[in-house]
Coordinates of C-alpha atoms in Angstrom, one line a residue:
Chain A
X1 CA 132.8 106.3 102.2
X2 CA 130.9 106.0 99.0
X3 CA 130.4 109.1 96.8
X4 CA 126.8 110.2 96.3
X5 CA 126.0 110.7 92.6
X6 CA 123.9 113.8 92.0
X7 CA 121.0 112.9 89.8
X8 CA 121.8 115.7 87.4
X9 CA 123.1 116.4 84.0
X10 CA 125.1 119.6 83.7
X11 CA 126.4 119.7 80.2
X12 CA 125.5 118.0 76.9
X13 CA 128.2 118.5 74.4
X14 CA 127.6 118.0 70.7
X15 CA 130.6 117.1 68.5
X16 CA 130.5 119.2 65.4
X17 CA 132.6 119.3 62.2
X18 CA 132.7 123.1 62.0
X19 CA 132.1 125.2 65.1
X20 CA 131.2 128.3 63.1
X21 CA 128.6 126.5 61.0
X22 CA 127.1 124.9 64.1
X23 CA 127.0 128.1 66.0
X24 CA 125.4 129.9 63.1
X25 CA 122.6 127.4 63.1
X26 CA 121.8 127.6 66.9
X27 CA 122.2 131.4 66.7
X28 CA 119.7 131.4 63.8
X29 CA 117.2 129.7 66.1
X30 CA 117.3 132.9 68.1
X31 CA 119.5 131.4 70.8
X32 CA 122.1 133.5 72.6
X33 CA 125.6 132.0 73.0
X34 CA 127.3 132.6 76.4
X35 CA 130.0 135.2 76.4
X36 CA 132.7 132.6 77.3
X37 CA 132.1 131.0 73.9
X38 CA 135.1 131.1 71.5
X39 CA 136.2 129.6 68.2
X40 CA 136.9 126.3 69.9
X41 CA 133.8 125.8 72.1
X42 CA 130.3 127.4 72.3
X43 CA 128.0 127.3 75.2
X44 CA 124.2 127.9 75.4
X45 CA 122.5 128.2 78.7
X46 CA 119.5 125.9 78.4
X47 CA 117.5 126.1 81.6
X48 CA 119.6 124.7 84.5
X49 CA 122.1 123.1 82.3
X50 CA 124.3 124.0 79.3
X51 CA 124.5 122.8 75.7
X52 CA 128.0 122.9 74.2
X53 CA 129.3 122.7 70.7
X54 CA 132.8 121.3 70.4
X55 CA 134.9 120.1 67.5
X56 CA 134.8 116.4 66.5
X57 CA 138.5 116.1 66.3
X58 CA 139.1 117.8 69.6
X59 CA 136.4 115.6 71.3
X60 CA 137.9 112.4 69.8
X61 CA 141.3 113.4 71.1
X62 CA 139.8 114.1 74.6
X63 CA 138.2 110.7 74.5
X64 CA 141.5 109.1 73.4
X65 CA 139.8 107.8 70.2
X66 CA 141.0 108.0 66.6
X67 CA 137.6 109.3 65.5
X68 CA 134.0 109.6 66.6
X69 CA 131.0 107.8 65.3
X70 CA 128.2 109.6 63.5
X71 CA 125.4 111.3 65.6
X72 CA 122.2 109.4 66.2
X73 CA 122.6 107.3 69.3
X74 CA 121.5 110.3 71.4
X75 CA 118.5 112.5 70.7
X76 CA 117.6 115.8 72.2
X77 CA 114.0 117.0 72.7
X78 CA 112.3 120.3 72.8
X79 CA 108.8 120.0 74.3
X80 CA 106.1 122.5 73.4
X81 CA 103.1 123.6 75.3
X82 CA 100.4 122.8 72.6
X83 CA 100.1 120.6 69.6
X84 CA 99.4 123.7 67.5
X85 CA 102.9 124.9 68.2
X86 CA 104.5 121.8 66.6
X87 CA 104.2 122.6 62.9
X88 CA 105.3 126.2 63.0
X89 CA 108.2 125.2 65.3
X90 CA 109.4 122.5 62.9
X91 CA 109.2 125.1 60.1
X92 CA 111.2 127.5 62.2
X93 CA 114.0 124.9 62.6
X94 CA 114.0 124.1 58.9
X95 CA 114.2 127.8 58.1
X96 CA 117.3 128.0 60.4
X97 CA 119.0 125.2 58.5
X98 CA 117.8 122.0 60.1
X99 CA 117.1 118.9 58.0
X100 CA 113.7 117.1 58.3
X101 CA 114.3 113.5 59.4
X102 CA 110.6 112.5 59.8
X103 CA 107.2 114.0 59.1
X104 CA 105.2 115.2 62.0
X105 CA 103.3 112.3 63.4
X106 CA 101.0 111.2 66.2
X107 CA 102.7 108.7 68.5
X108 CA 101.0 105.8 70.3
X109 CA 101.6 107.7 73.5
X110 CA 99.6 110.7 72.5
X111 CA 102.4 113.0 71.4
X112 CA 102.6 115.0 68.2
X113 CA 106.2 115.2 67.0
X114 CA 108.8 115.3 64.3
X115 CA 112.5 114.7 64.2
X116 CA 114.8 117.2 62.6
X117 CA 118.6 117.3 62.5
X118 CA 121.1 120.1 63.1
X119 CA 123.8 120.7 60.4
X120 CA 125.9 117.9 62.0
X121 CA 123.1 115.4 62.0
X122 CA 122.3 115.5 65.7
X123 CA 118.6 114.6 65.9
X124 CA 116.2 116.9 67.8
X125 CA 112.7 115.8 68.6
X126 CA 110.3 118.8 68.3
X127 CA 107.0 117.9 69.8
X128 CA 104.2 118.2 72.2
X129 CA 103.8 115.4 74.7
X130 CA 100.6 116.2 76.7
X131 CA 101.9 114.3 79.7
X132 CA 105.3 116.0 79.6
X133 CA 104.5 119.7 79.3
X134 CA 107.1 122.2 80.3
X135 CA 106.2 124.3 83.3
X136 CA 106.0 128.1 83.4
X137 CA 109.8 128.4 83.9
X138 CA 110.3 126.2 80.8
X139 CA 111.5 123.2 82.8
X140 CA 110.3 119.6 82.3
X141 CA 109.3 118.3 85.7
X142 CA 107.8 114.8 85.6
X143 CA 104.4 114.6 87.4
Chain B
X1 CA 104.4 134.9 62.5
X2 CA 107.7 133.2 63.3
X3 CA 107.8 130.8 66.1
X4 CA 110.1 131.7 69.0
X5 CA 112.4 128.8 69.9
X6 CA 112.7 128.3 73.7
X7 CA 116.4 128.1 74.6
X8 CA 115.9 124.9 76.4
X9 CA 116.5 121.2 76.3
X10 CA 113.8 119.1 77.8
X11 CA 114.9 115.5 77.3
X12 CA 118.1 113.8 76.4
X13 CA 117.4 110.2 75.2
X14 CA 120.2 107.6 75.1
X15 CA 119.8 104.7 72.7
X16 CA 120.6 101.5 74.6
X17 CA 120.8 97.9 73.5
X18 CA 119.2 96.4 76.6
X19 CA 116.9 98.6 78.6
X20 CA 117.1 96.4 81.8
X21 CA 120.9 96.5 81.7
X22 CA 121.0 100.3 81.2
X23 CA 118.5 100.9 83.9
X24 CA 120.4 98.7 86.3
X25 CA 123.4 100.8 85.7
X26 CA 121.8 104.2 86.4
X27 CA 119.9 102.7 89.3
X28 CA 123.2 101.4 90.7
X29 CA 124.5 105.0 90.7
X30 CA 121.8 105.6 93.2
X31 CA 119.4 107.4 90.8
X32 CA 115.7 106.9 91.0
X33 CA 113.7 106.2 87.9
X34 CA 110.4 107.9 87.5
X35 CA 107.3 105.9 88.1
X36 CA 106.2 106.2 84.4
X37 CA 109.2 104.1 83.4
X38 CA 108.4 100.8 81.9
X39 CA 110.2 98.0 80.0
X40 CA 110.4 100.1 76.8
X41 CA 111.5 103.5 78.2
X42 CA 113.0 104.7 81.4
X43 CA 113.0 108.3 82.7
X44 CA 115.2 110.0 85.2
X45 CA 114.4 113.5 86.4
X46 CA 117.8 115.4 86.2
X47 CA 117.2 118.9 87.4
X48 CA 114.8 120.7 85.2
X49 CA 115.1 118.2 82.4
X50 CA 114.8 114.4 81.9
X51 CA 117.3 111.8 80.9
X52 CA 115.6 108.9 79.0
X53 CA 116.8 105.4 78.1
X54 CA 115.2 103.9 75.0
X55 CA 115.9 100.9 72.8
X56 CA 118.3 101.3 69.9
X57 CA 116.0 99.5 67.5
X58 CA 113.0 101.5 68.6
X59 CA 114.9 104.8 68.2
X60 CA 116.2 103.8 64.8
X61 CA 112.6 103.0 63.7
X62 CA 111.4 106.4 65.1
X63 CA 114.1 108.1 63.1
X64 CA 113.3 106.1 60.0
X65 CA 116.8 104.7 59.9
X66 CA 117.8 101.1 59.4
X67 CA 120.2 101.4 62.3
X68 CA 122.0 103.8 64.6
X69 CA 125.6 104.7 64.8
X70 CA 127.7 104.0 67.9
X71 CA 127.6 106.5 70.8
X72 CA 130.4 109.0 71.1
X73 CA 129.3 112.1 69.1
X74 CA 127.5 113.4 72.2
X75 CA 129.0 113.6 75.7
X76 CA 127.2 114.2 79.0
X77 CA 128.8 115.9 81.9
X78 CA 128.4 115.8 85.7
X79 CA 130.1 118.7 87.3
X80 CA 131.3 118.5 90.9
X81 CA 131.8 121.1 93.5
X82 CA 135.5 120.4 94.3
X83 CA 138.4 118.7 92.7
X84 CA 138.7 116.3 95.7
X85 CA 135.3 114.9 94.7
X86 CA 136.5 113.7 91.2
X87 CA 138.5 110.6 92.0
X88 CA 135.9 109.0 94.4
X89 CA 133.1 109.9 92.0
X90 CA 134.9 108.2 89.1
X91 CA 135.4 105.1 91.4
X92 CA 131.7 105.3 92.2
X93 CA 130.8 105.1 88.5
X94 CA 133.2 102.3 87.9
X95 CA 131.8 100.4 90.8
X96 CA 128.3 100.8 89.3
X97 CA 129.6 99.3 86.0
X98 CA 131.0 102.2 84.0
X99 CA 134.0 101.7 81.9
X100 CA 137.0 104.0 82.2
X101 CA 137.7 105.8 78.9
X102 CA 140.5 108.2 80.1
X103 CA 142.5 108.7 83.2
X104 CA 141.7 111.7 85.4
X105 CA 143.6 114.6 84.0
X106 CA 144.0 118.4 84.4
X107 CA 142.9 120.2 81.3
X108 CA 144.3 123.4 79.9
X109 CA 141.2 125.3 81.1
X110 CA 141.8 124.4 84.7
X111 CA 139.4 121.4 85.1
X112 CA 140.1 118.1 86.6
X113 CA 138.2 115.4 84.8
X114 CA 137.9 111.9 83.4
X115 CA 135.7 110.2 80.8
X116 CA 133.8 107.1 81.7
X117 CA 131.2 105.2 79.6
X118 CA 127.9 103.7 80.6
X119 CA 127.2 100.1 79.5
X120 CA 126.2 101.2 76.0
X121 CA 129.3 103.3 75.5
X122 CA 127.7 106.7 76.1
X123 CA 130.5 108.9 77.4
X124 CA 130.2 110.8 80.6
X125 CA 132.6 113.5 81.7
X126 CA 133.0 113.4 85.5
X127 CA 134.9 116.4 86.6
X128 CA 135.3 119.7 88.4
X129 CA 135.5 122.8 86.4
X130 CA 136.1 125.7 88.8
X131 CA 134.5 128.2 86.4
X132 CA 131.5 126.0 85.9
X133 CA 130.4 125.0 89.4
X134 CA 126.9 123.8 90.1
X135 CA 124.8 126.0 92.3
X136 CA 123.1 125.0 95.6
X137 CA 120.2 123.6 93.7
X138 CA 122.5 121.5 91.6
X139 CA 122.1 123.5 88.4
X140 CA 124.8 124.8 86.2
X141 CA 124.2 128.5 85.5
X142 CA 126.9 130.1 83.6
X143 CA 128.3 133.3 85.2

């Protein structure tokens, strides 16, 4: 019998050079780490899934690799309810210690967005995509 | 006034060399792409968030970078309900075209898991973590 693959994503784990520094950044966004977090791994409940922070060396070892590449091949996005929210939200991330990667721009598909990076260089897209608005529970359910 | 940052993750976008090849892999898992998908971007509804596939060159341009690093600094996880599900699920991913990165192993924290990679090298952890079981709706809600 063939296994059925749930169409789901349960955890996204970001490799970070310094767990304390990475946690301080996400905490500074106002996020609350889960109580099972410890000096080796940190968990944030993000809707129905979990964002984890984990050491680069530990992750490389788990993957049986000598080292990991630099972040950039995966981007994360936070979608906001209105375009007016974008500029203050970008400022909020910069105030917490994010780095600006791009200016805020209108995209050909009608979004207003900017990329910022967390202290390890993981890119986050902060934007408002009118066709991809979060629902009242904060989830993004495609129409 | 300071913007409140939703503790949420709406999209995870994977940079891929060839959108058709990447989509063929996730489709071969049995996943259903959203109808707004097109030759330039593909969307999969994964619980309350969305997994996207997007071209490496296009993403590099969006990030104002000459090129992107290789995948590896971010891992994705699919959590299963029982340890007995792990081996057939890994086989299911390999049959769809994934590459095995590690054997299935028991971890010090009581999980049974293996890493596989999609055709672009994005690592997925396929495992059962008894303390992190998905709920009936398929979500991972930390205790």
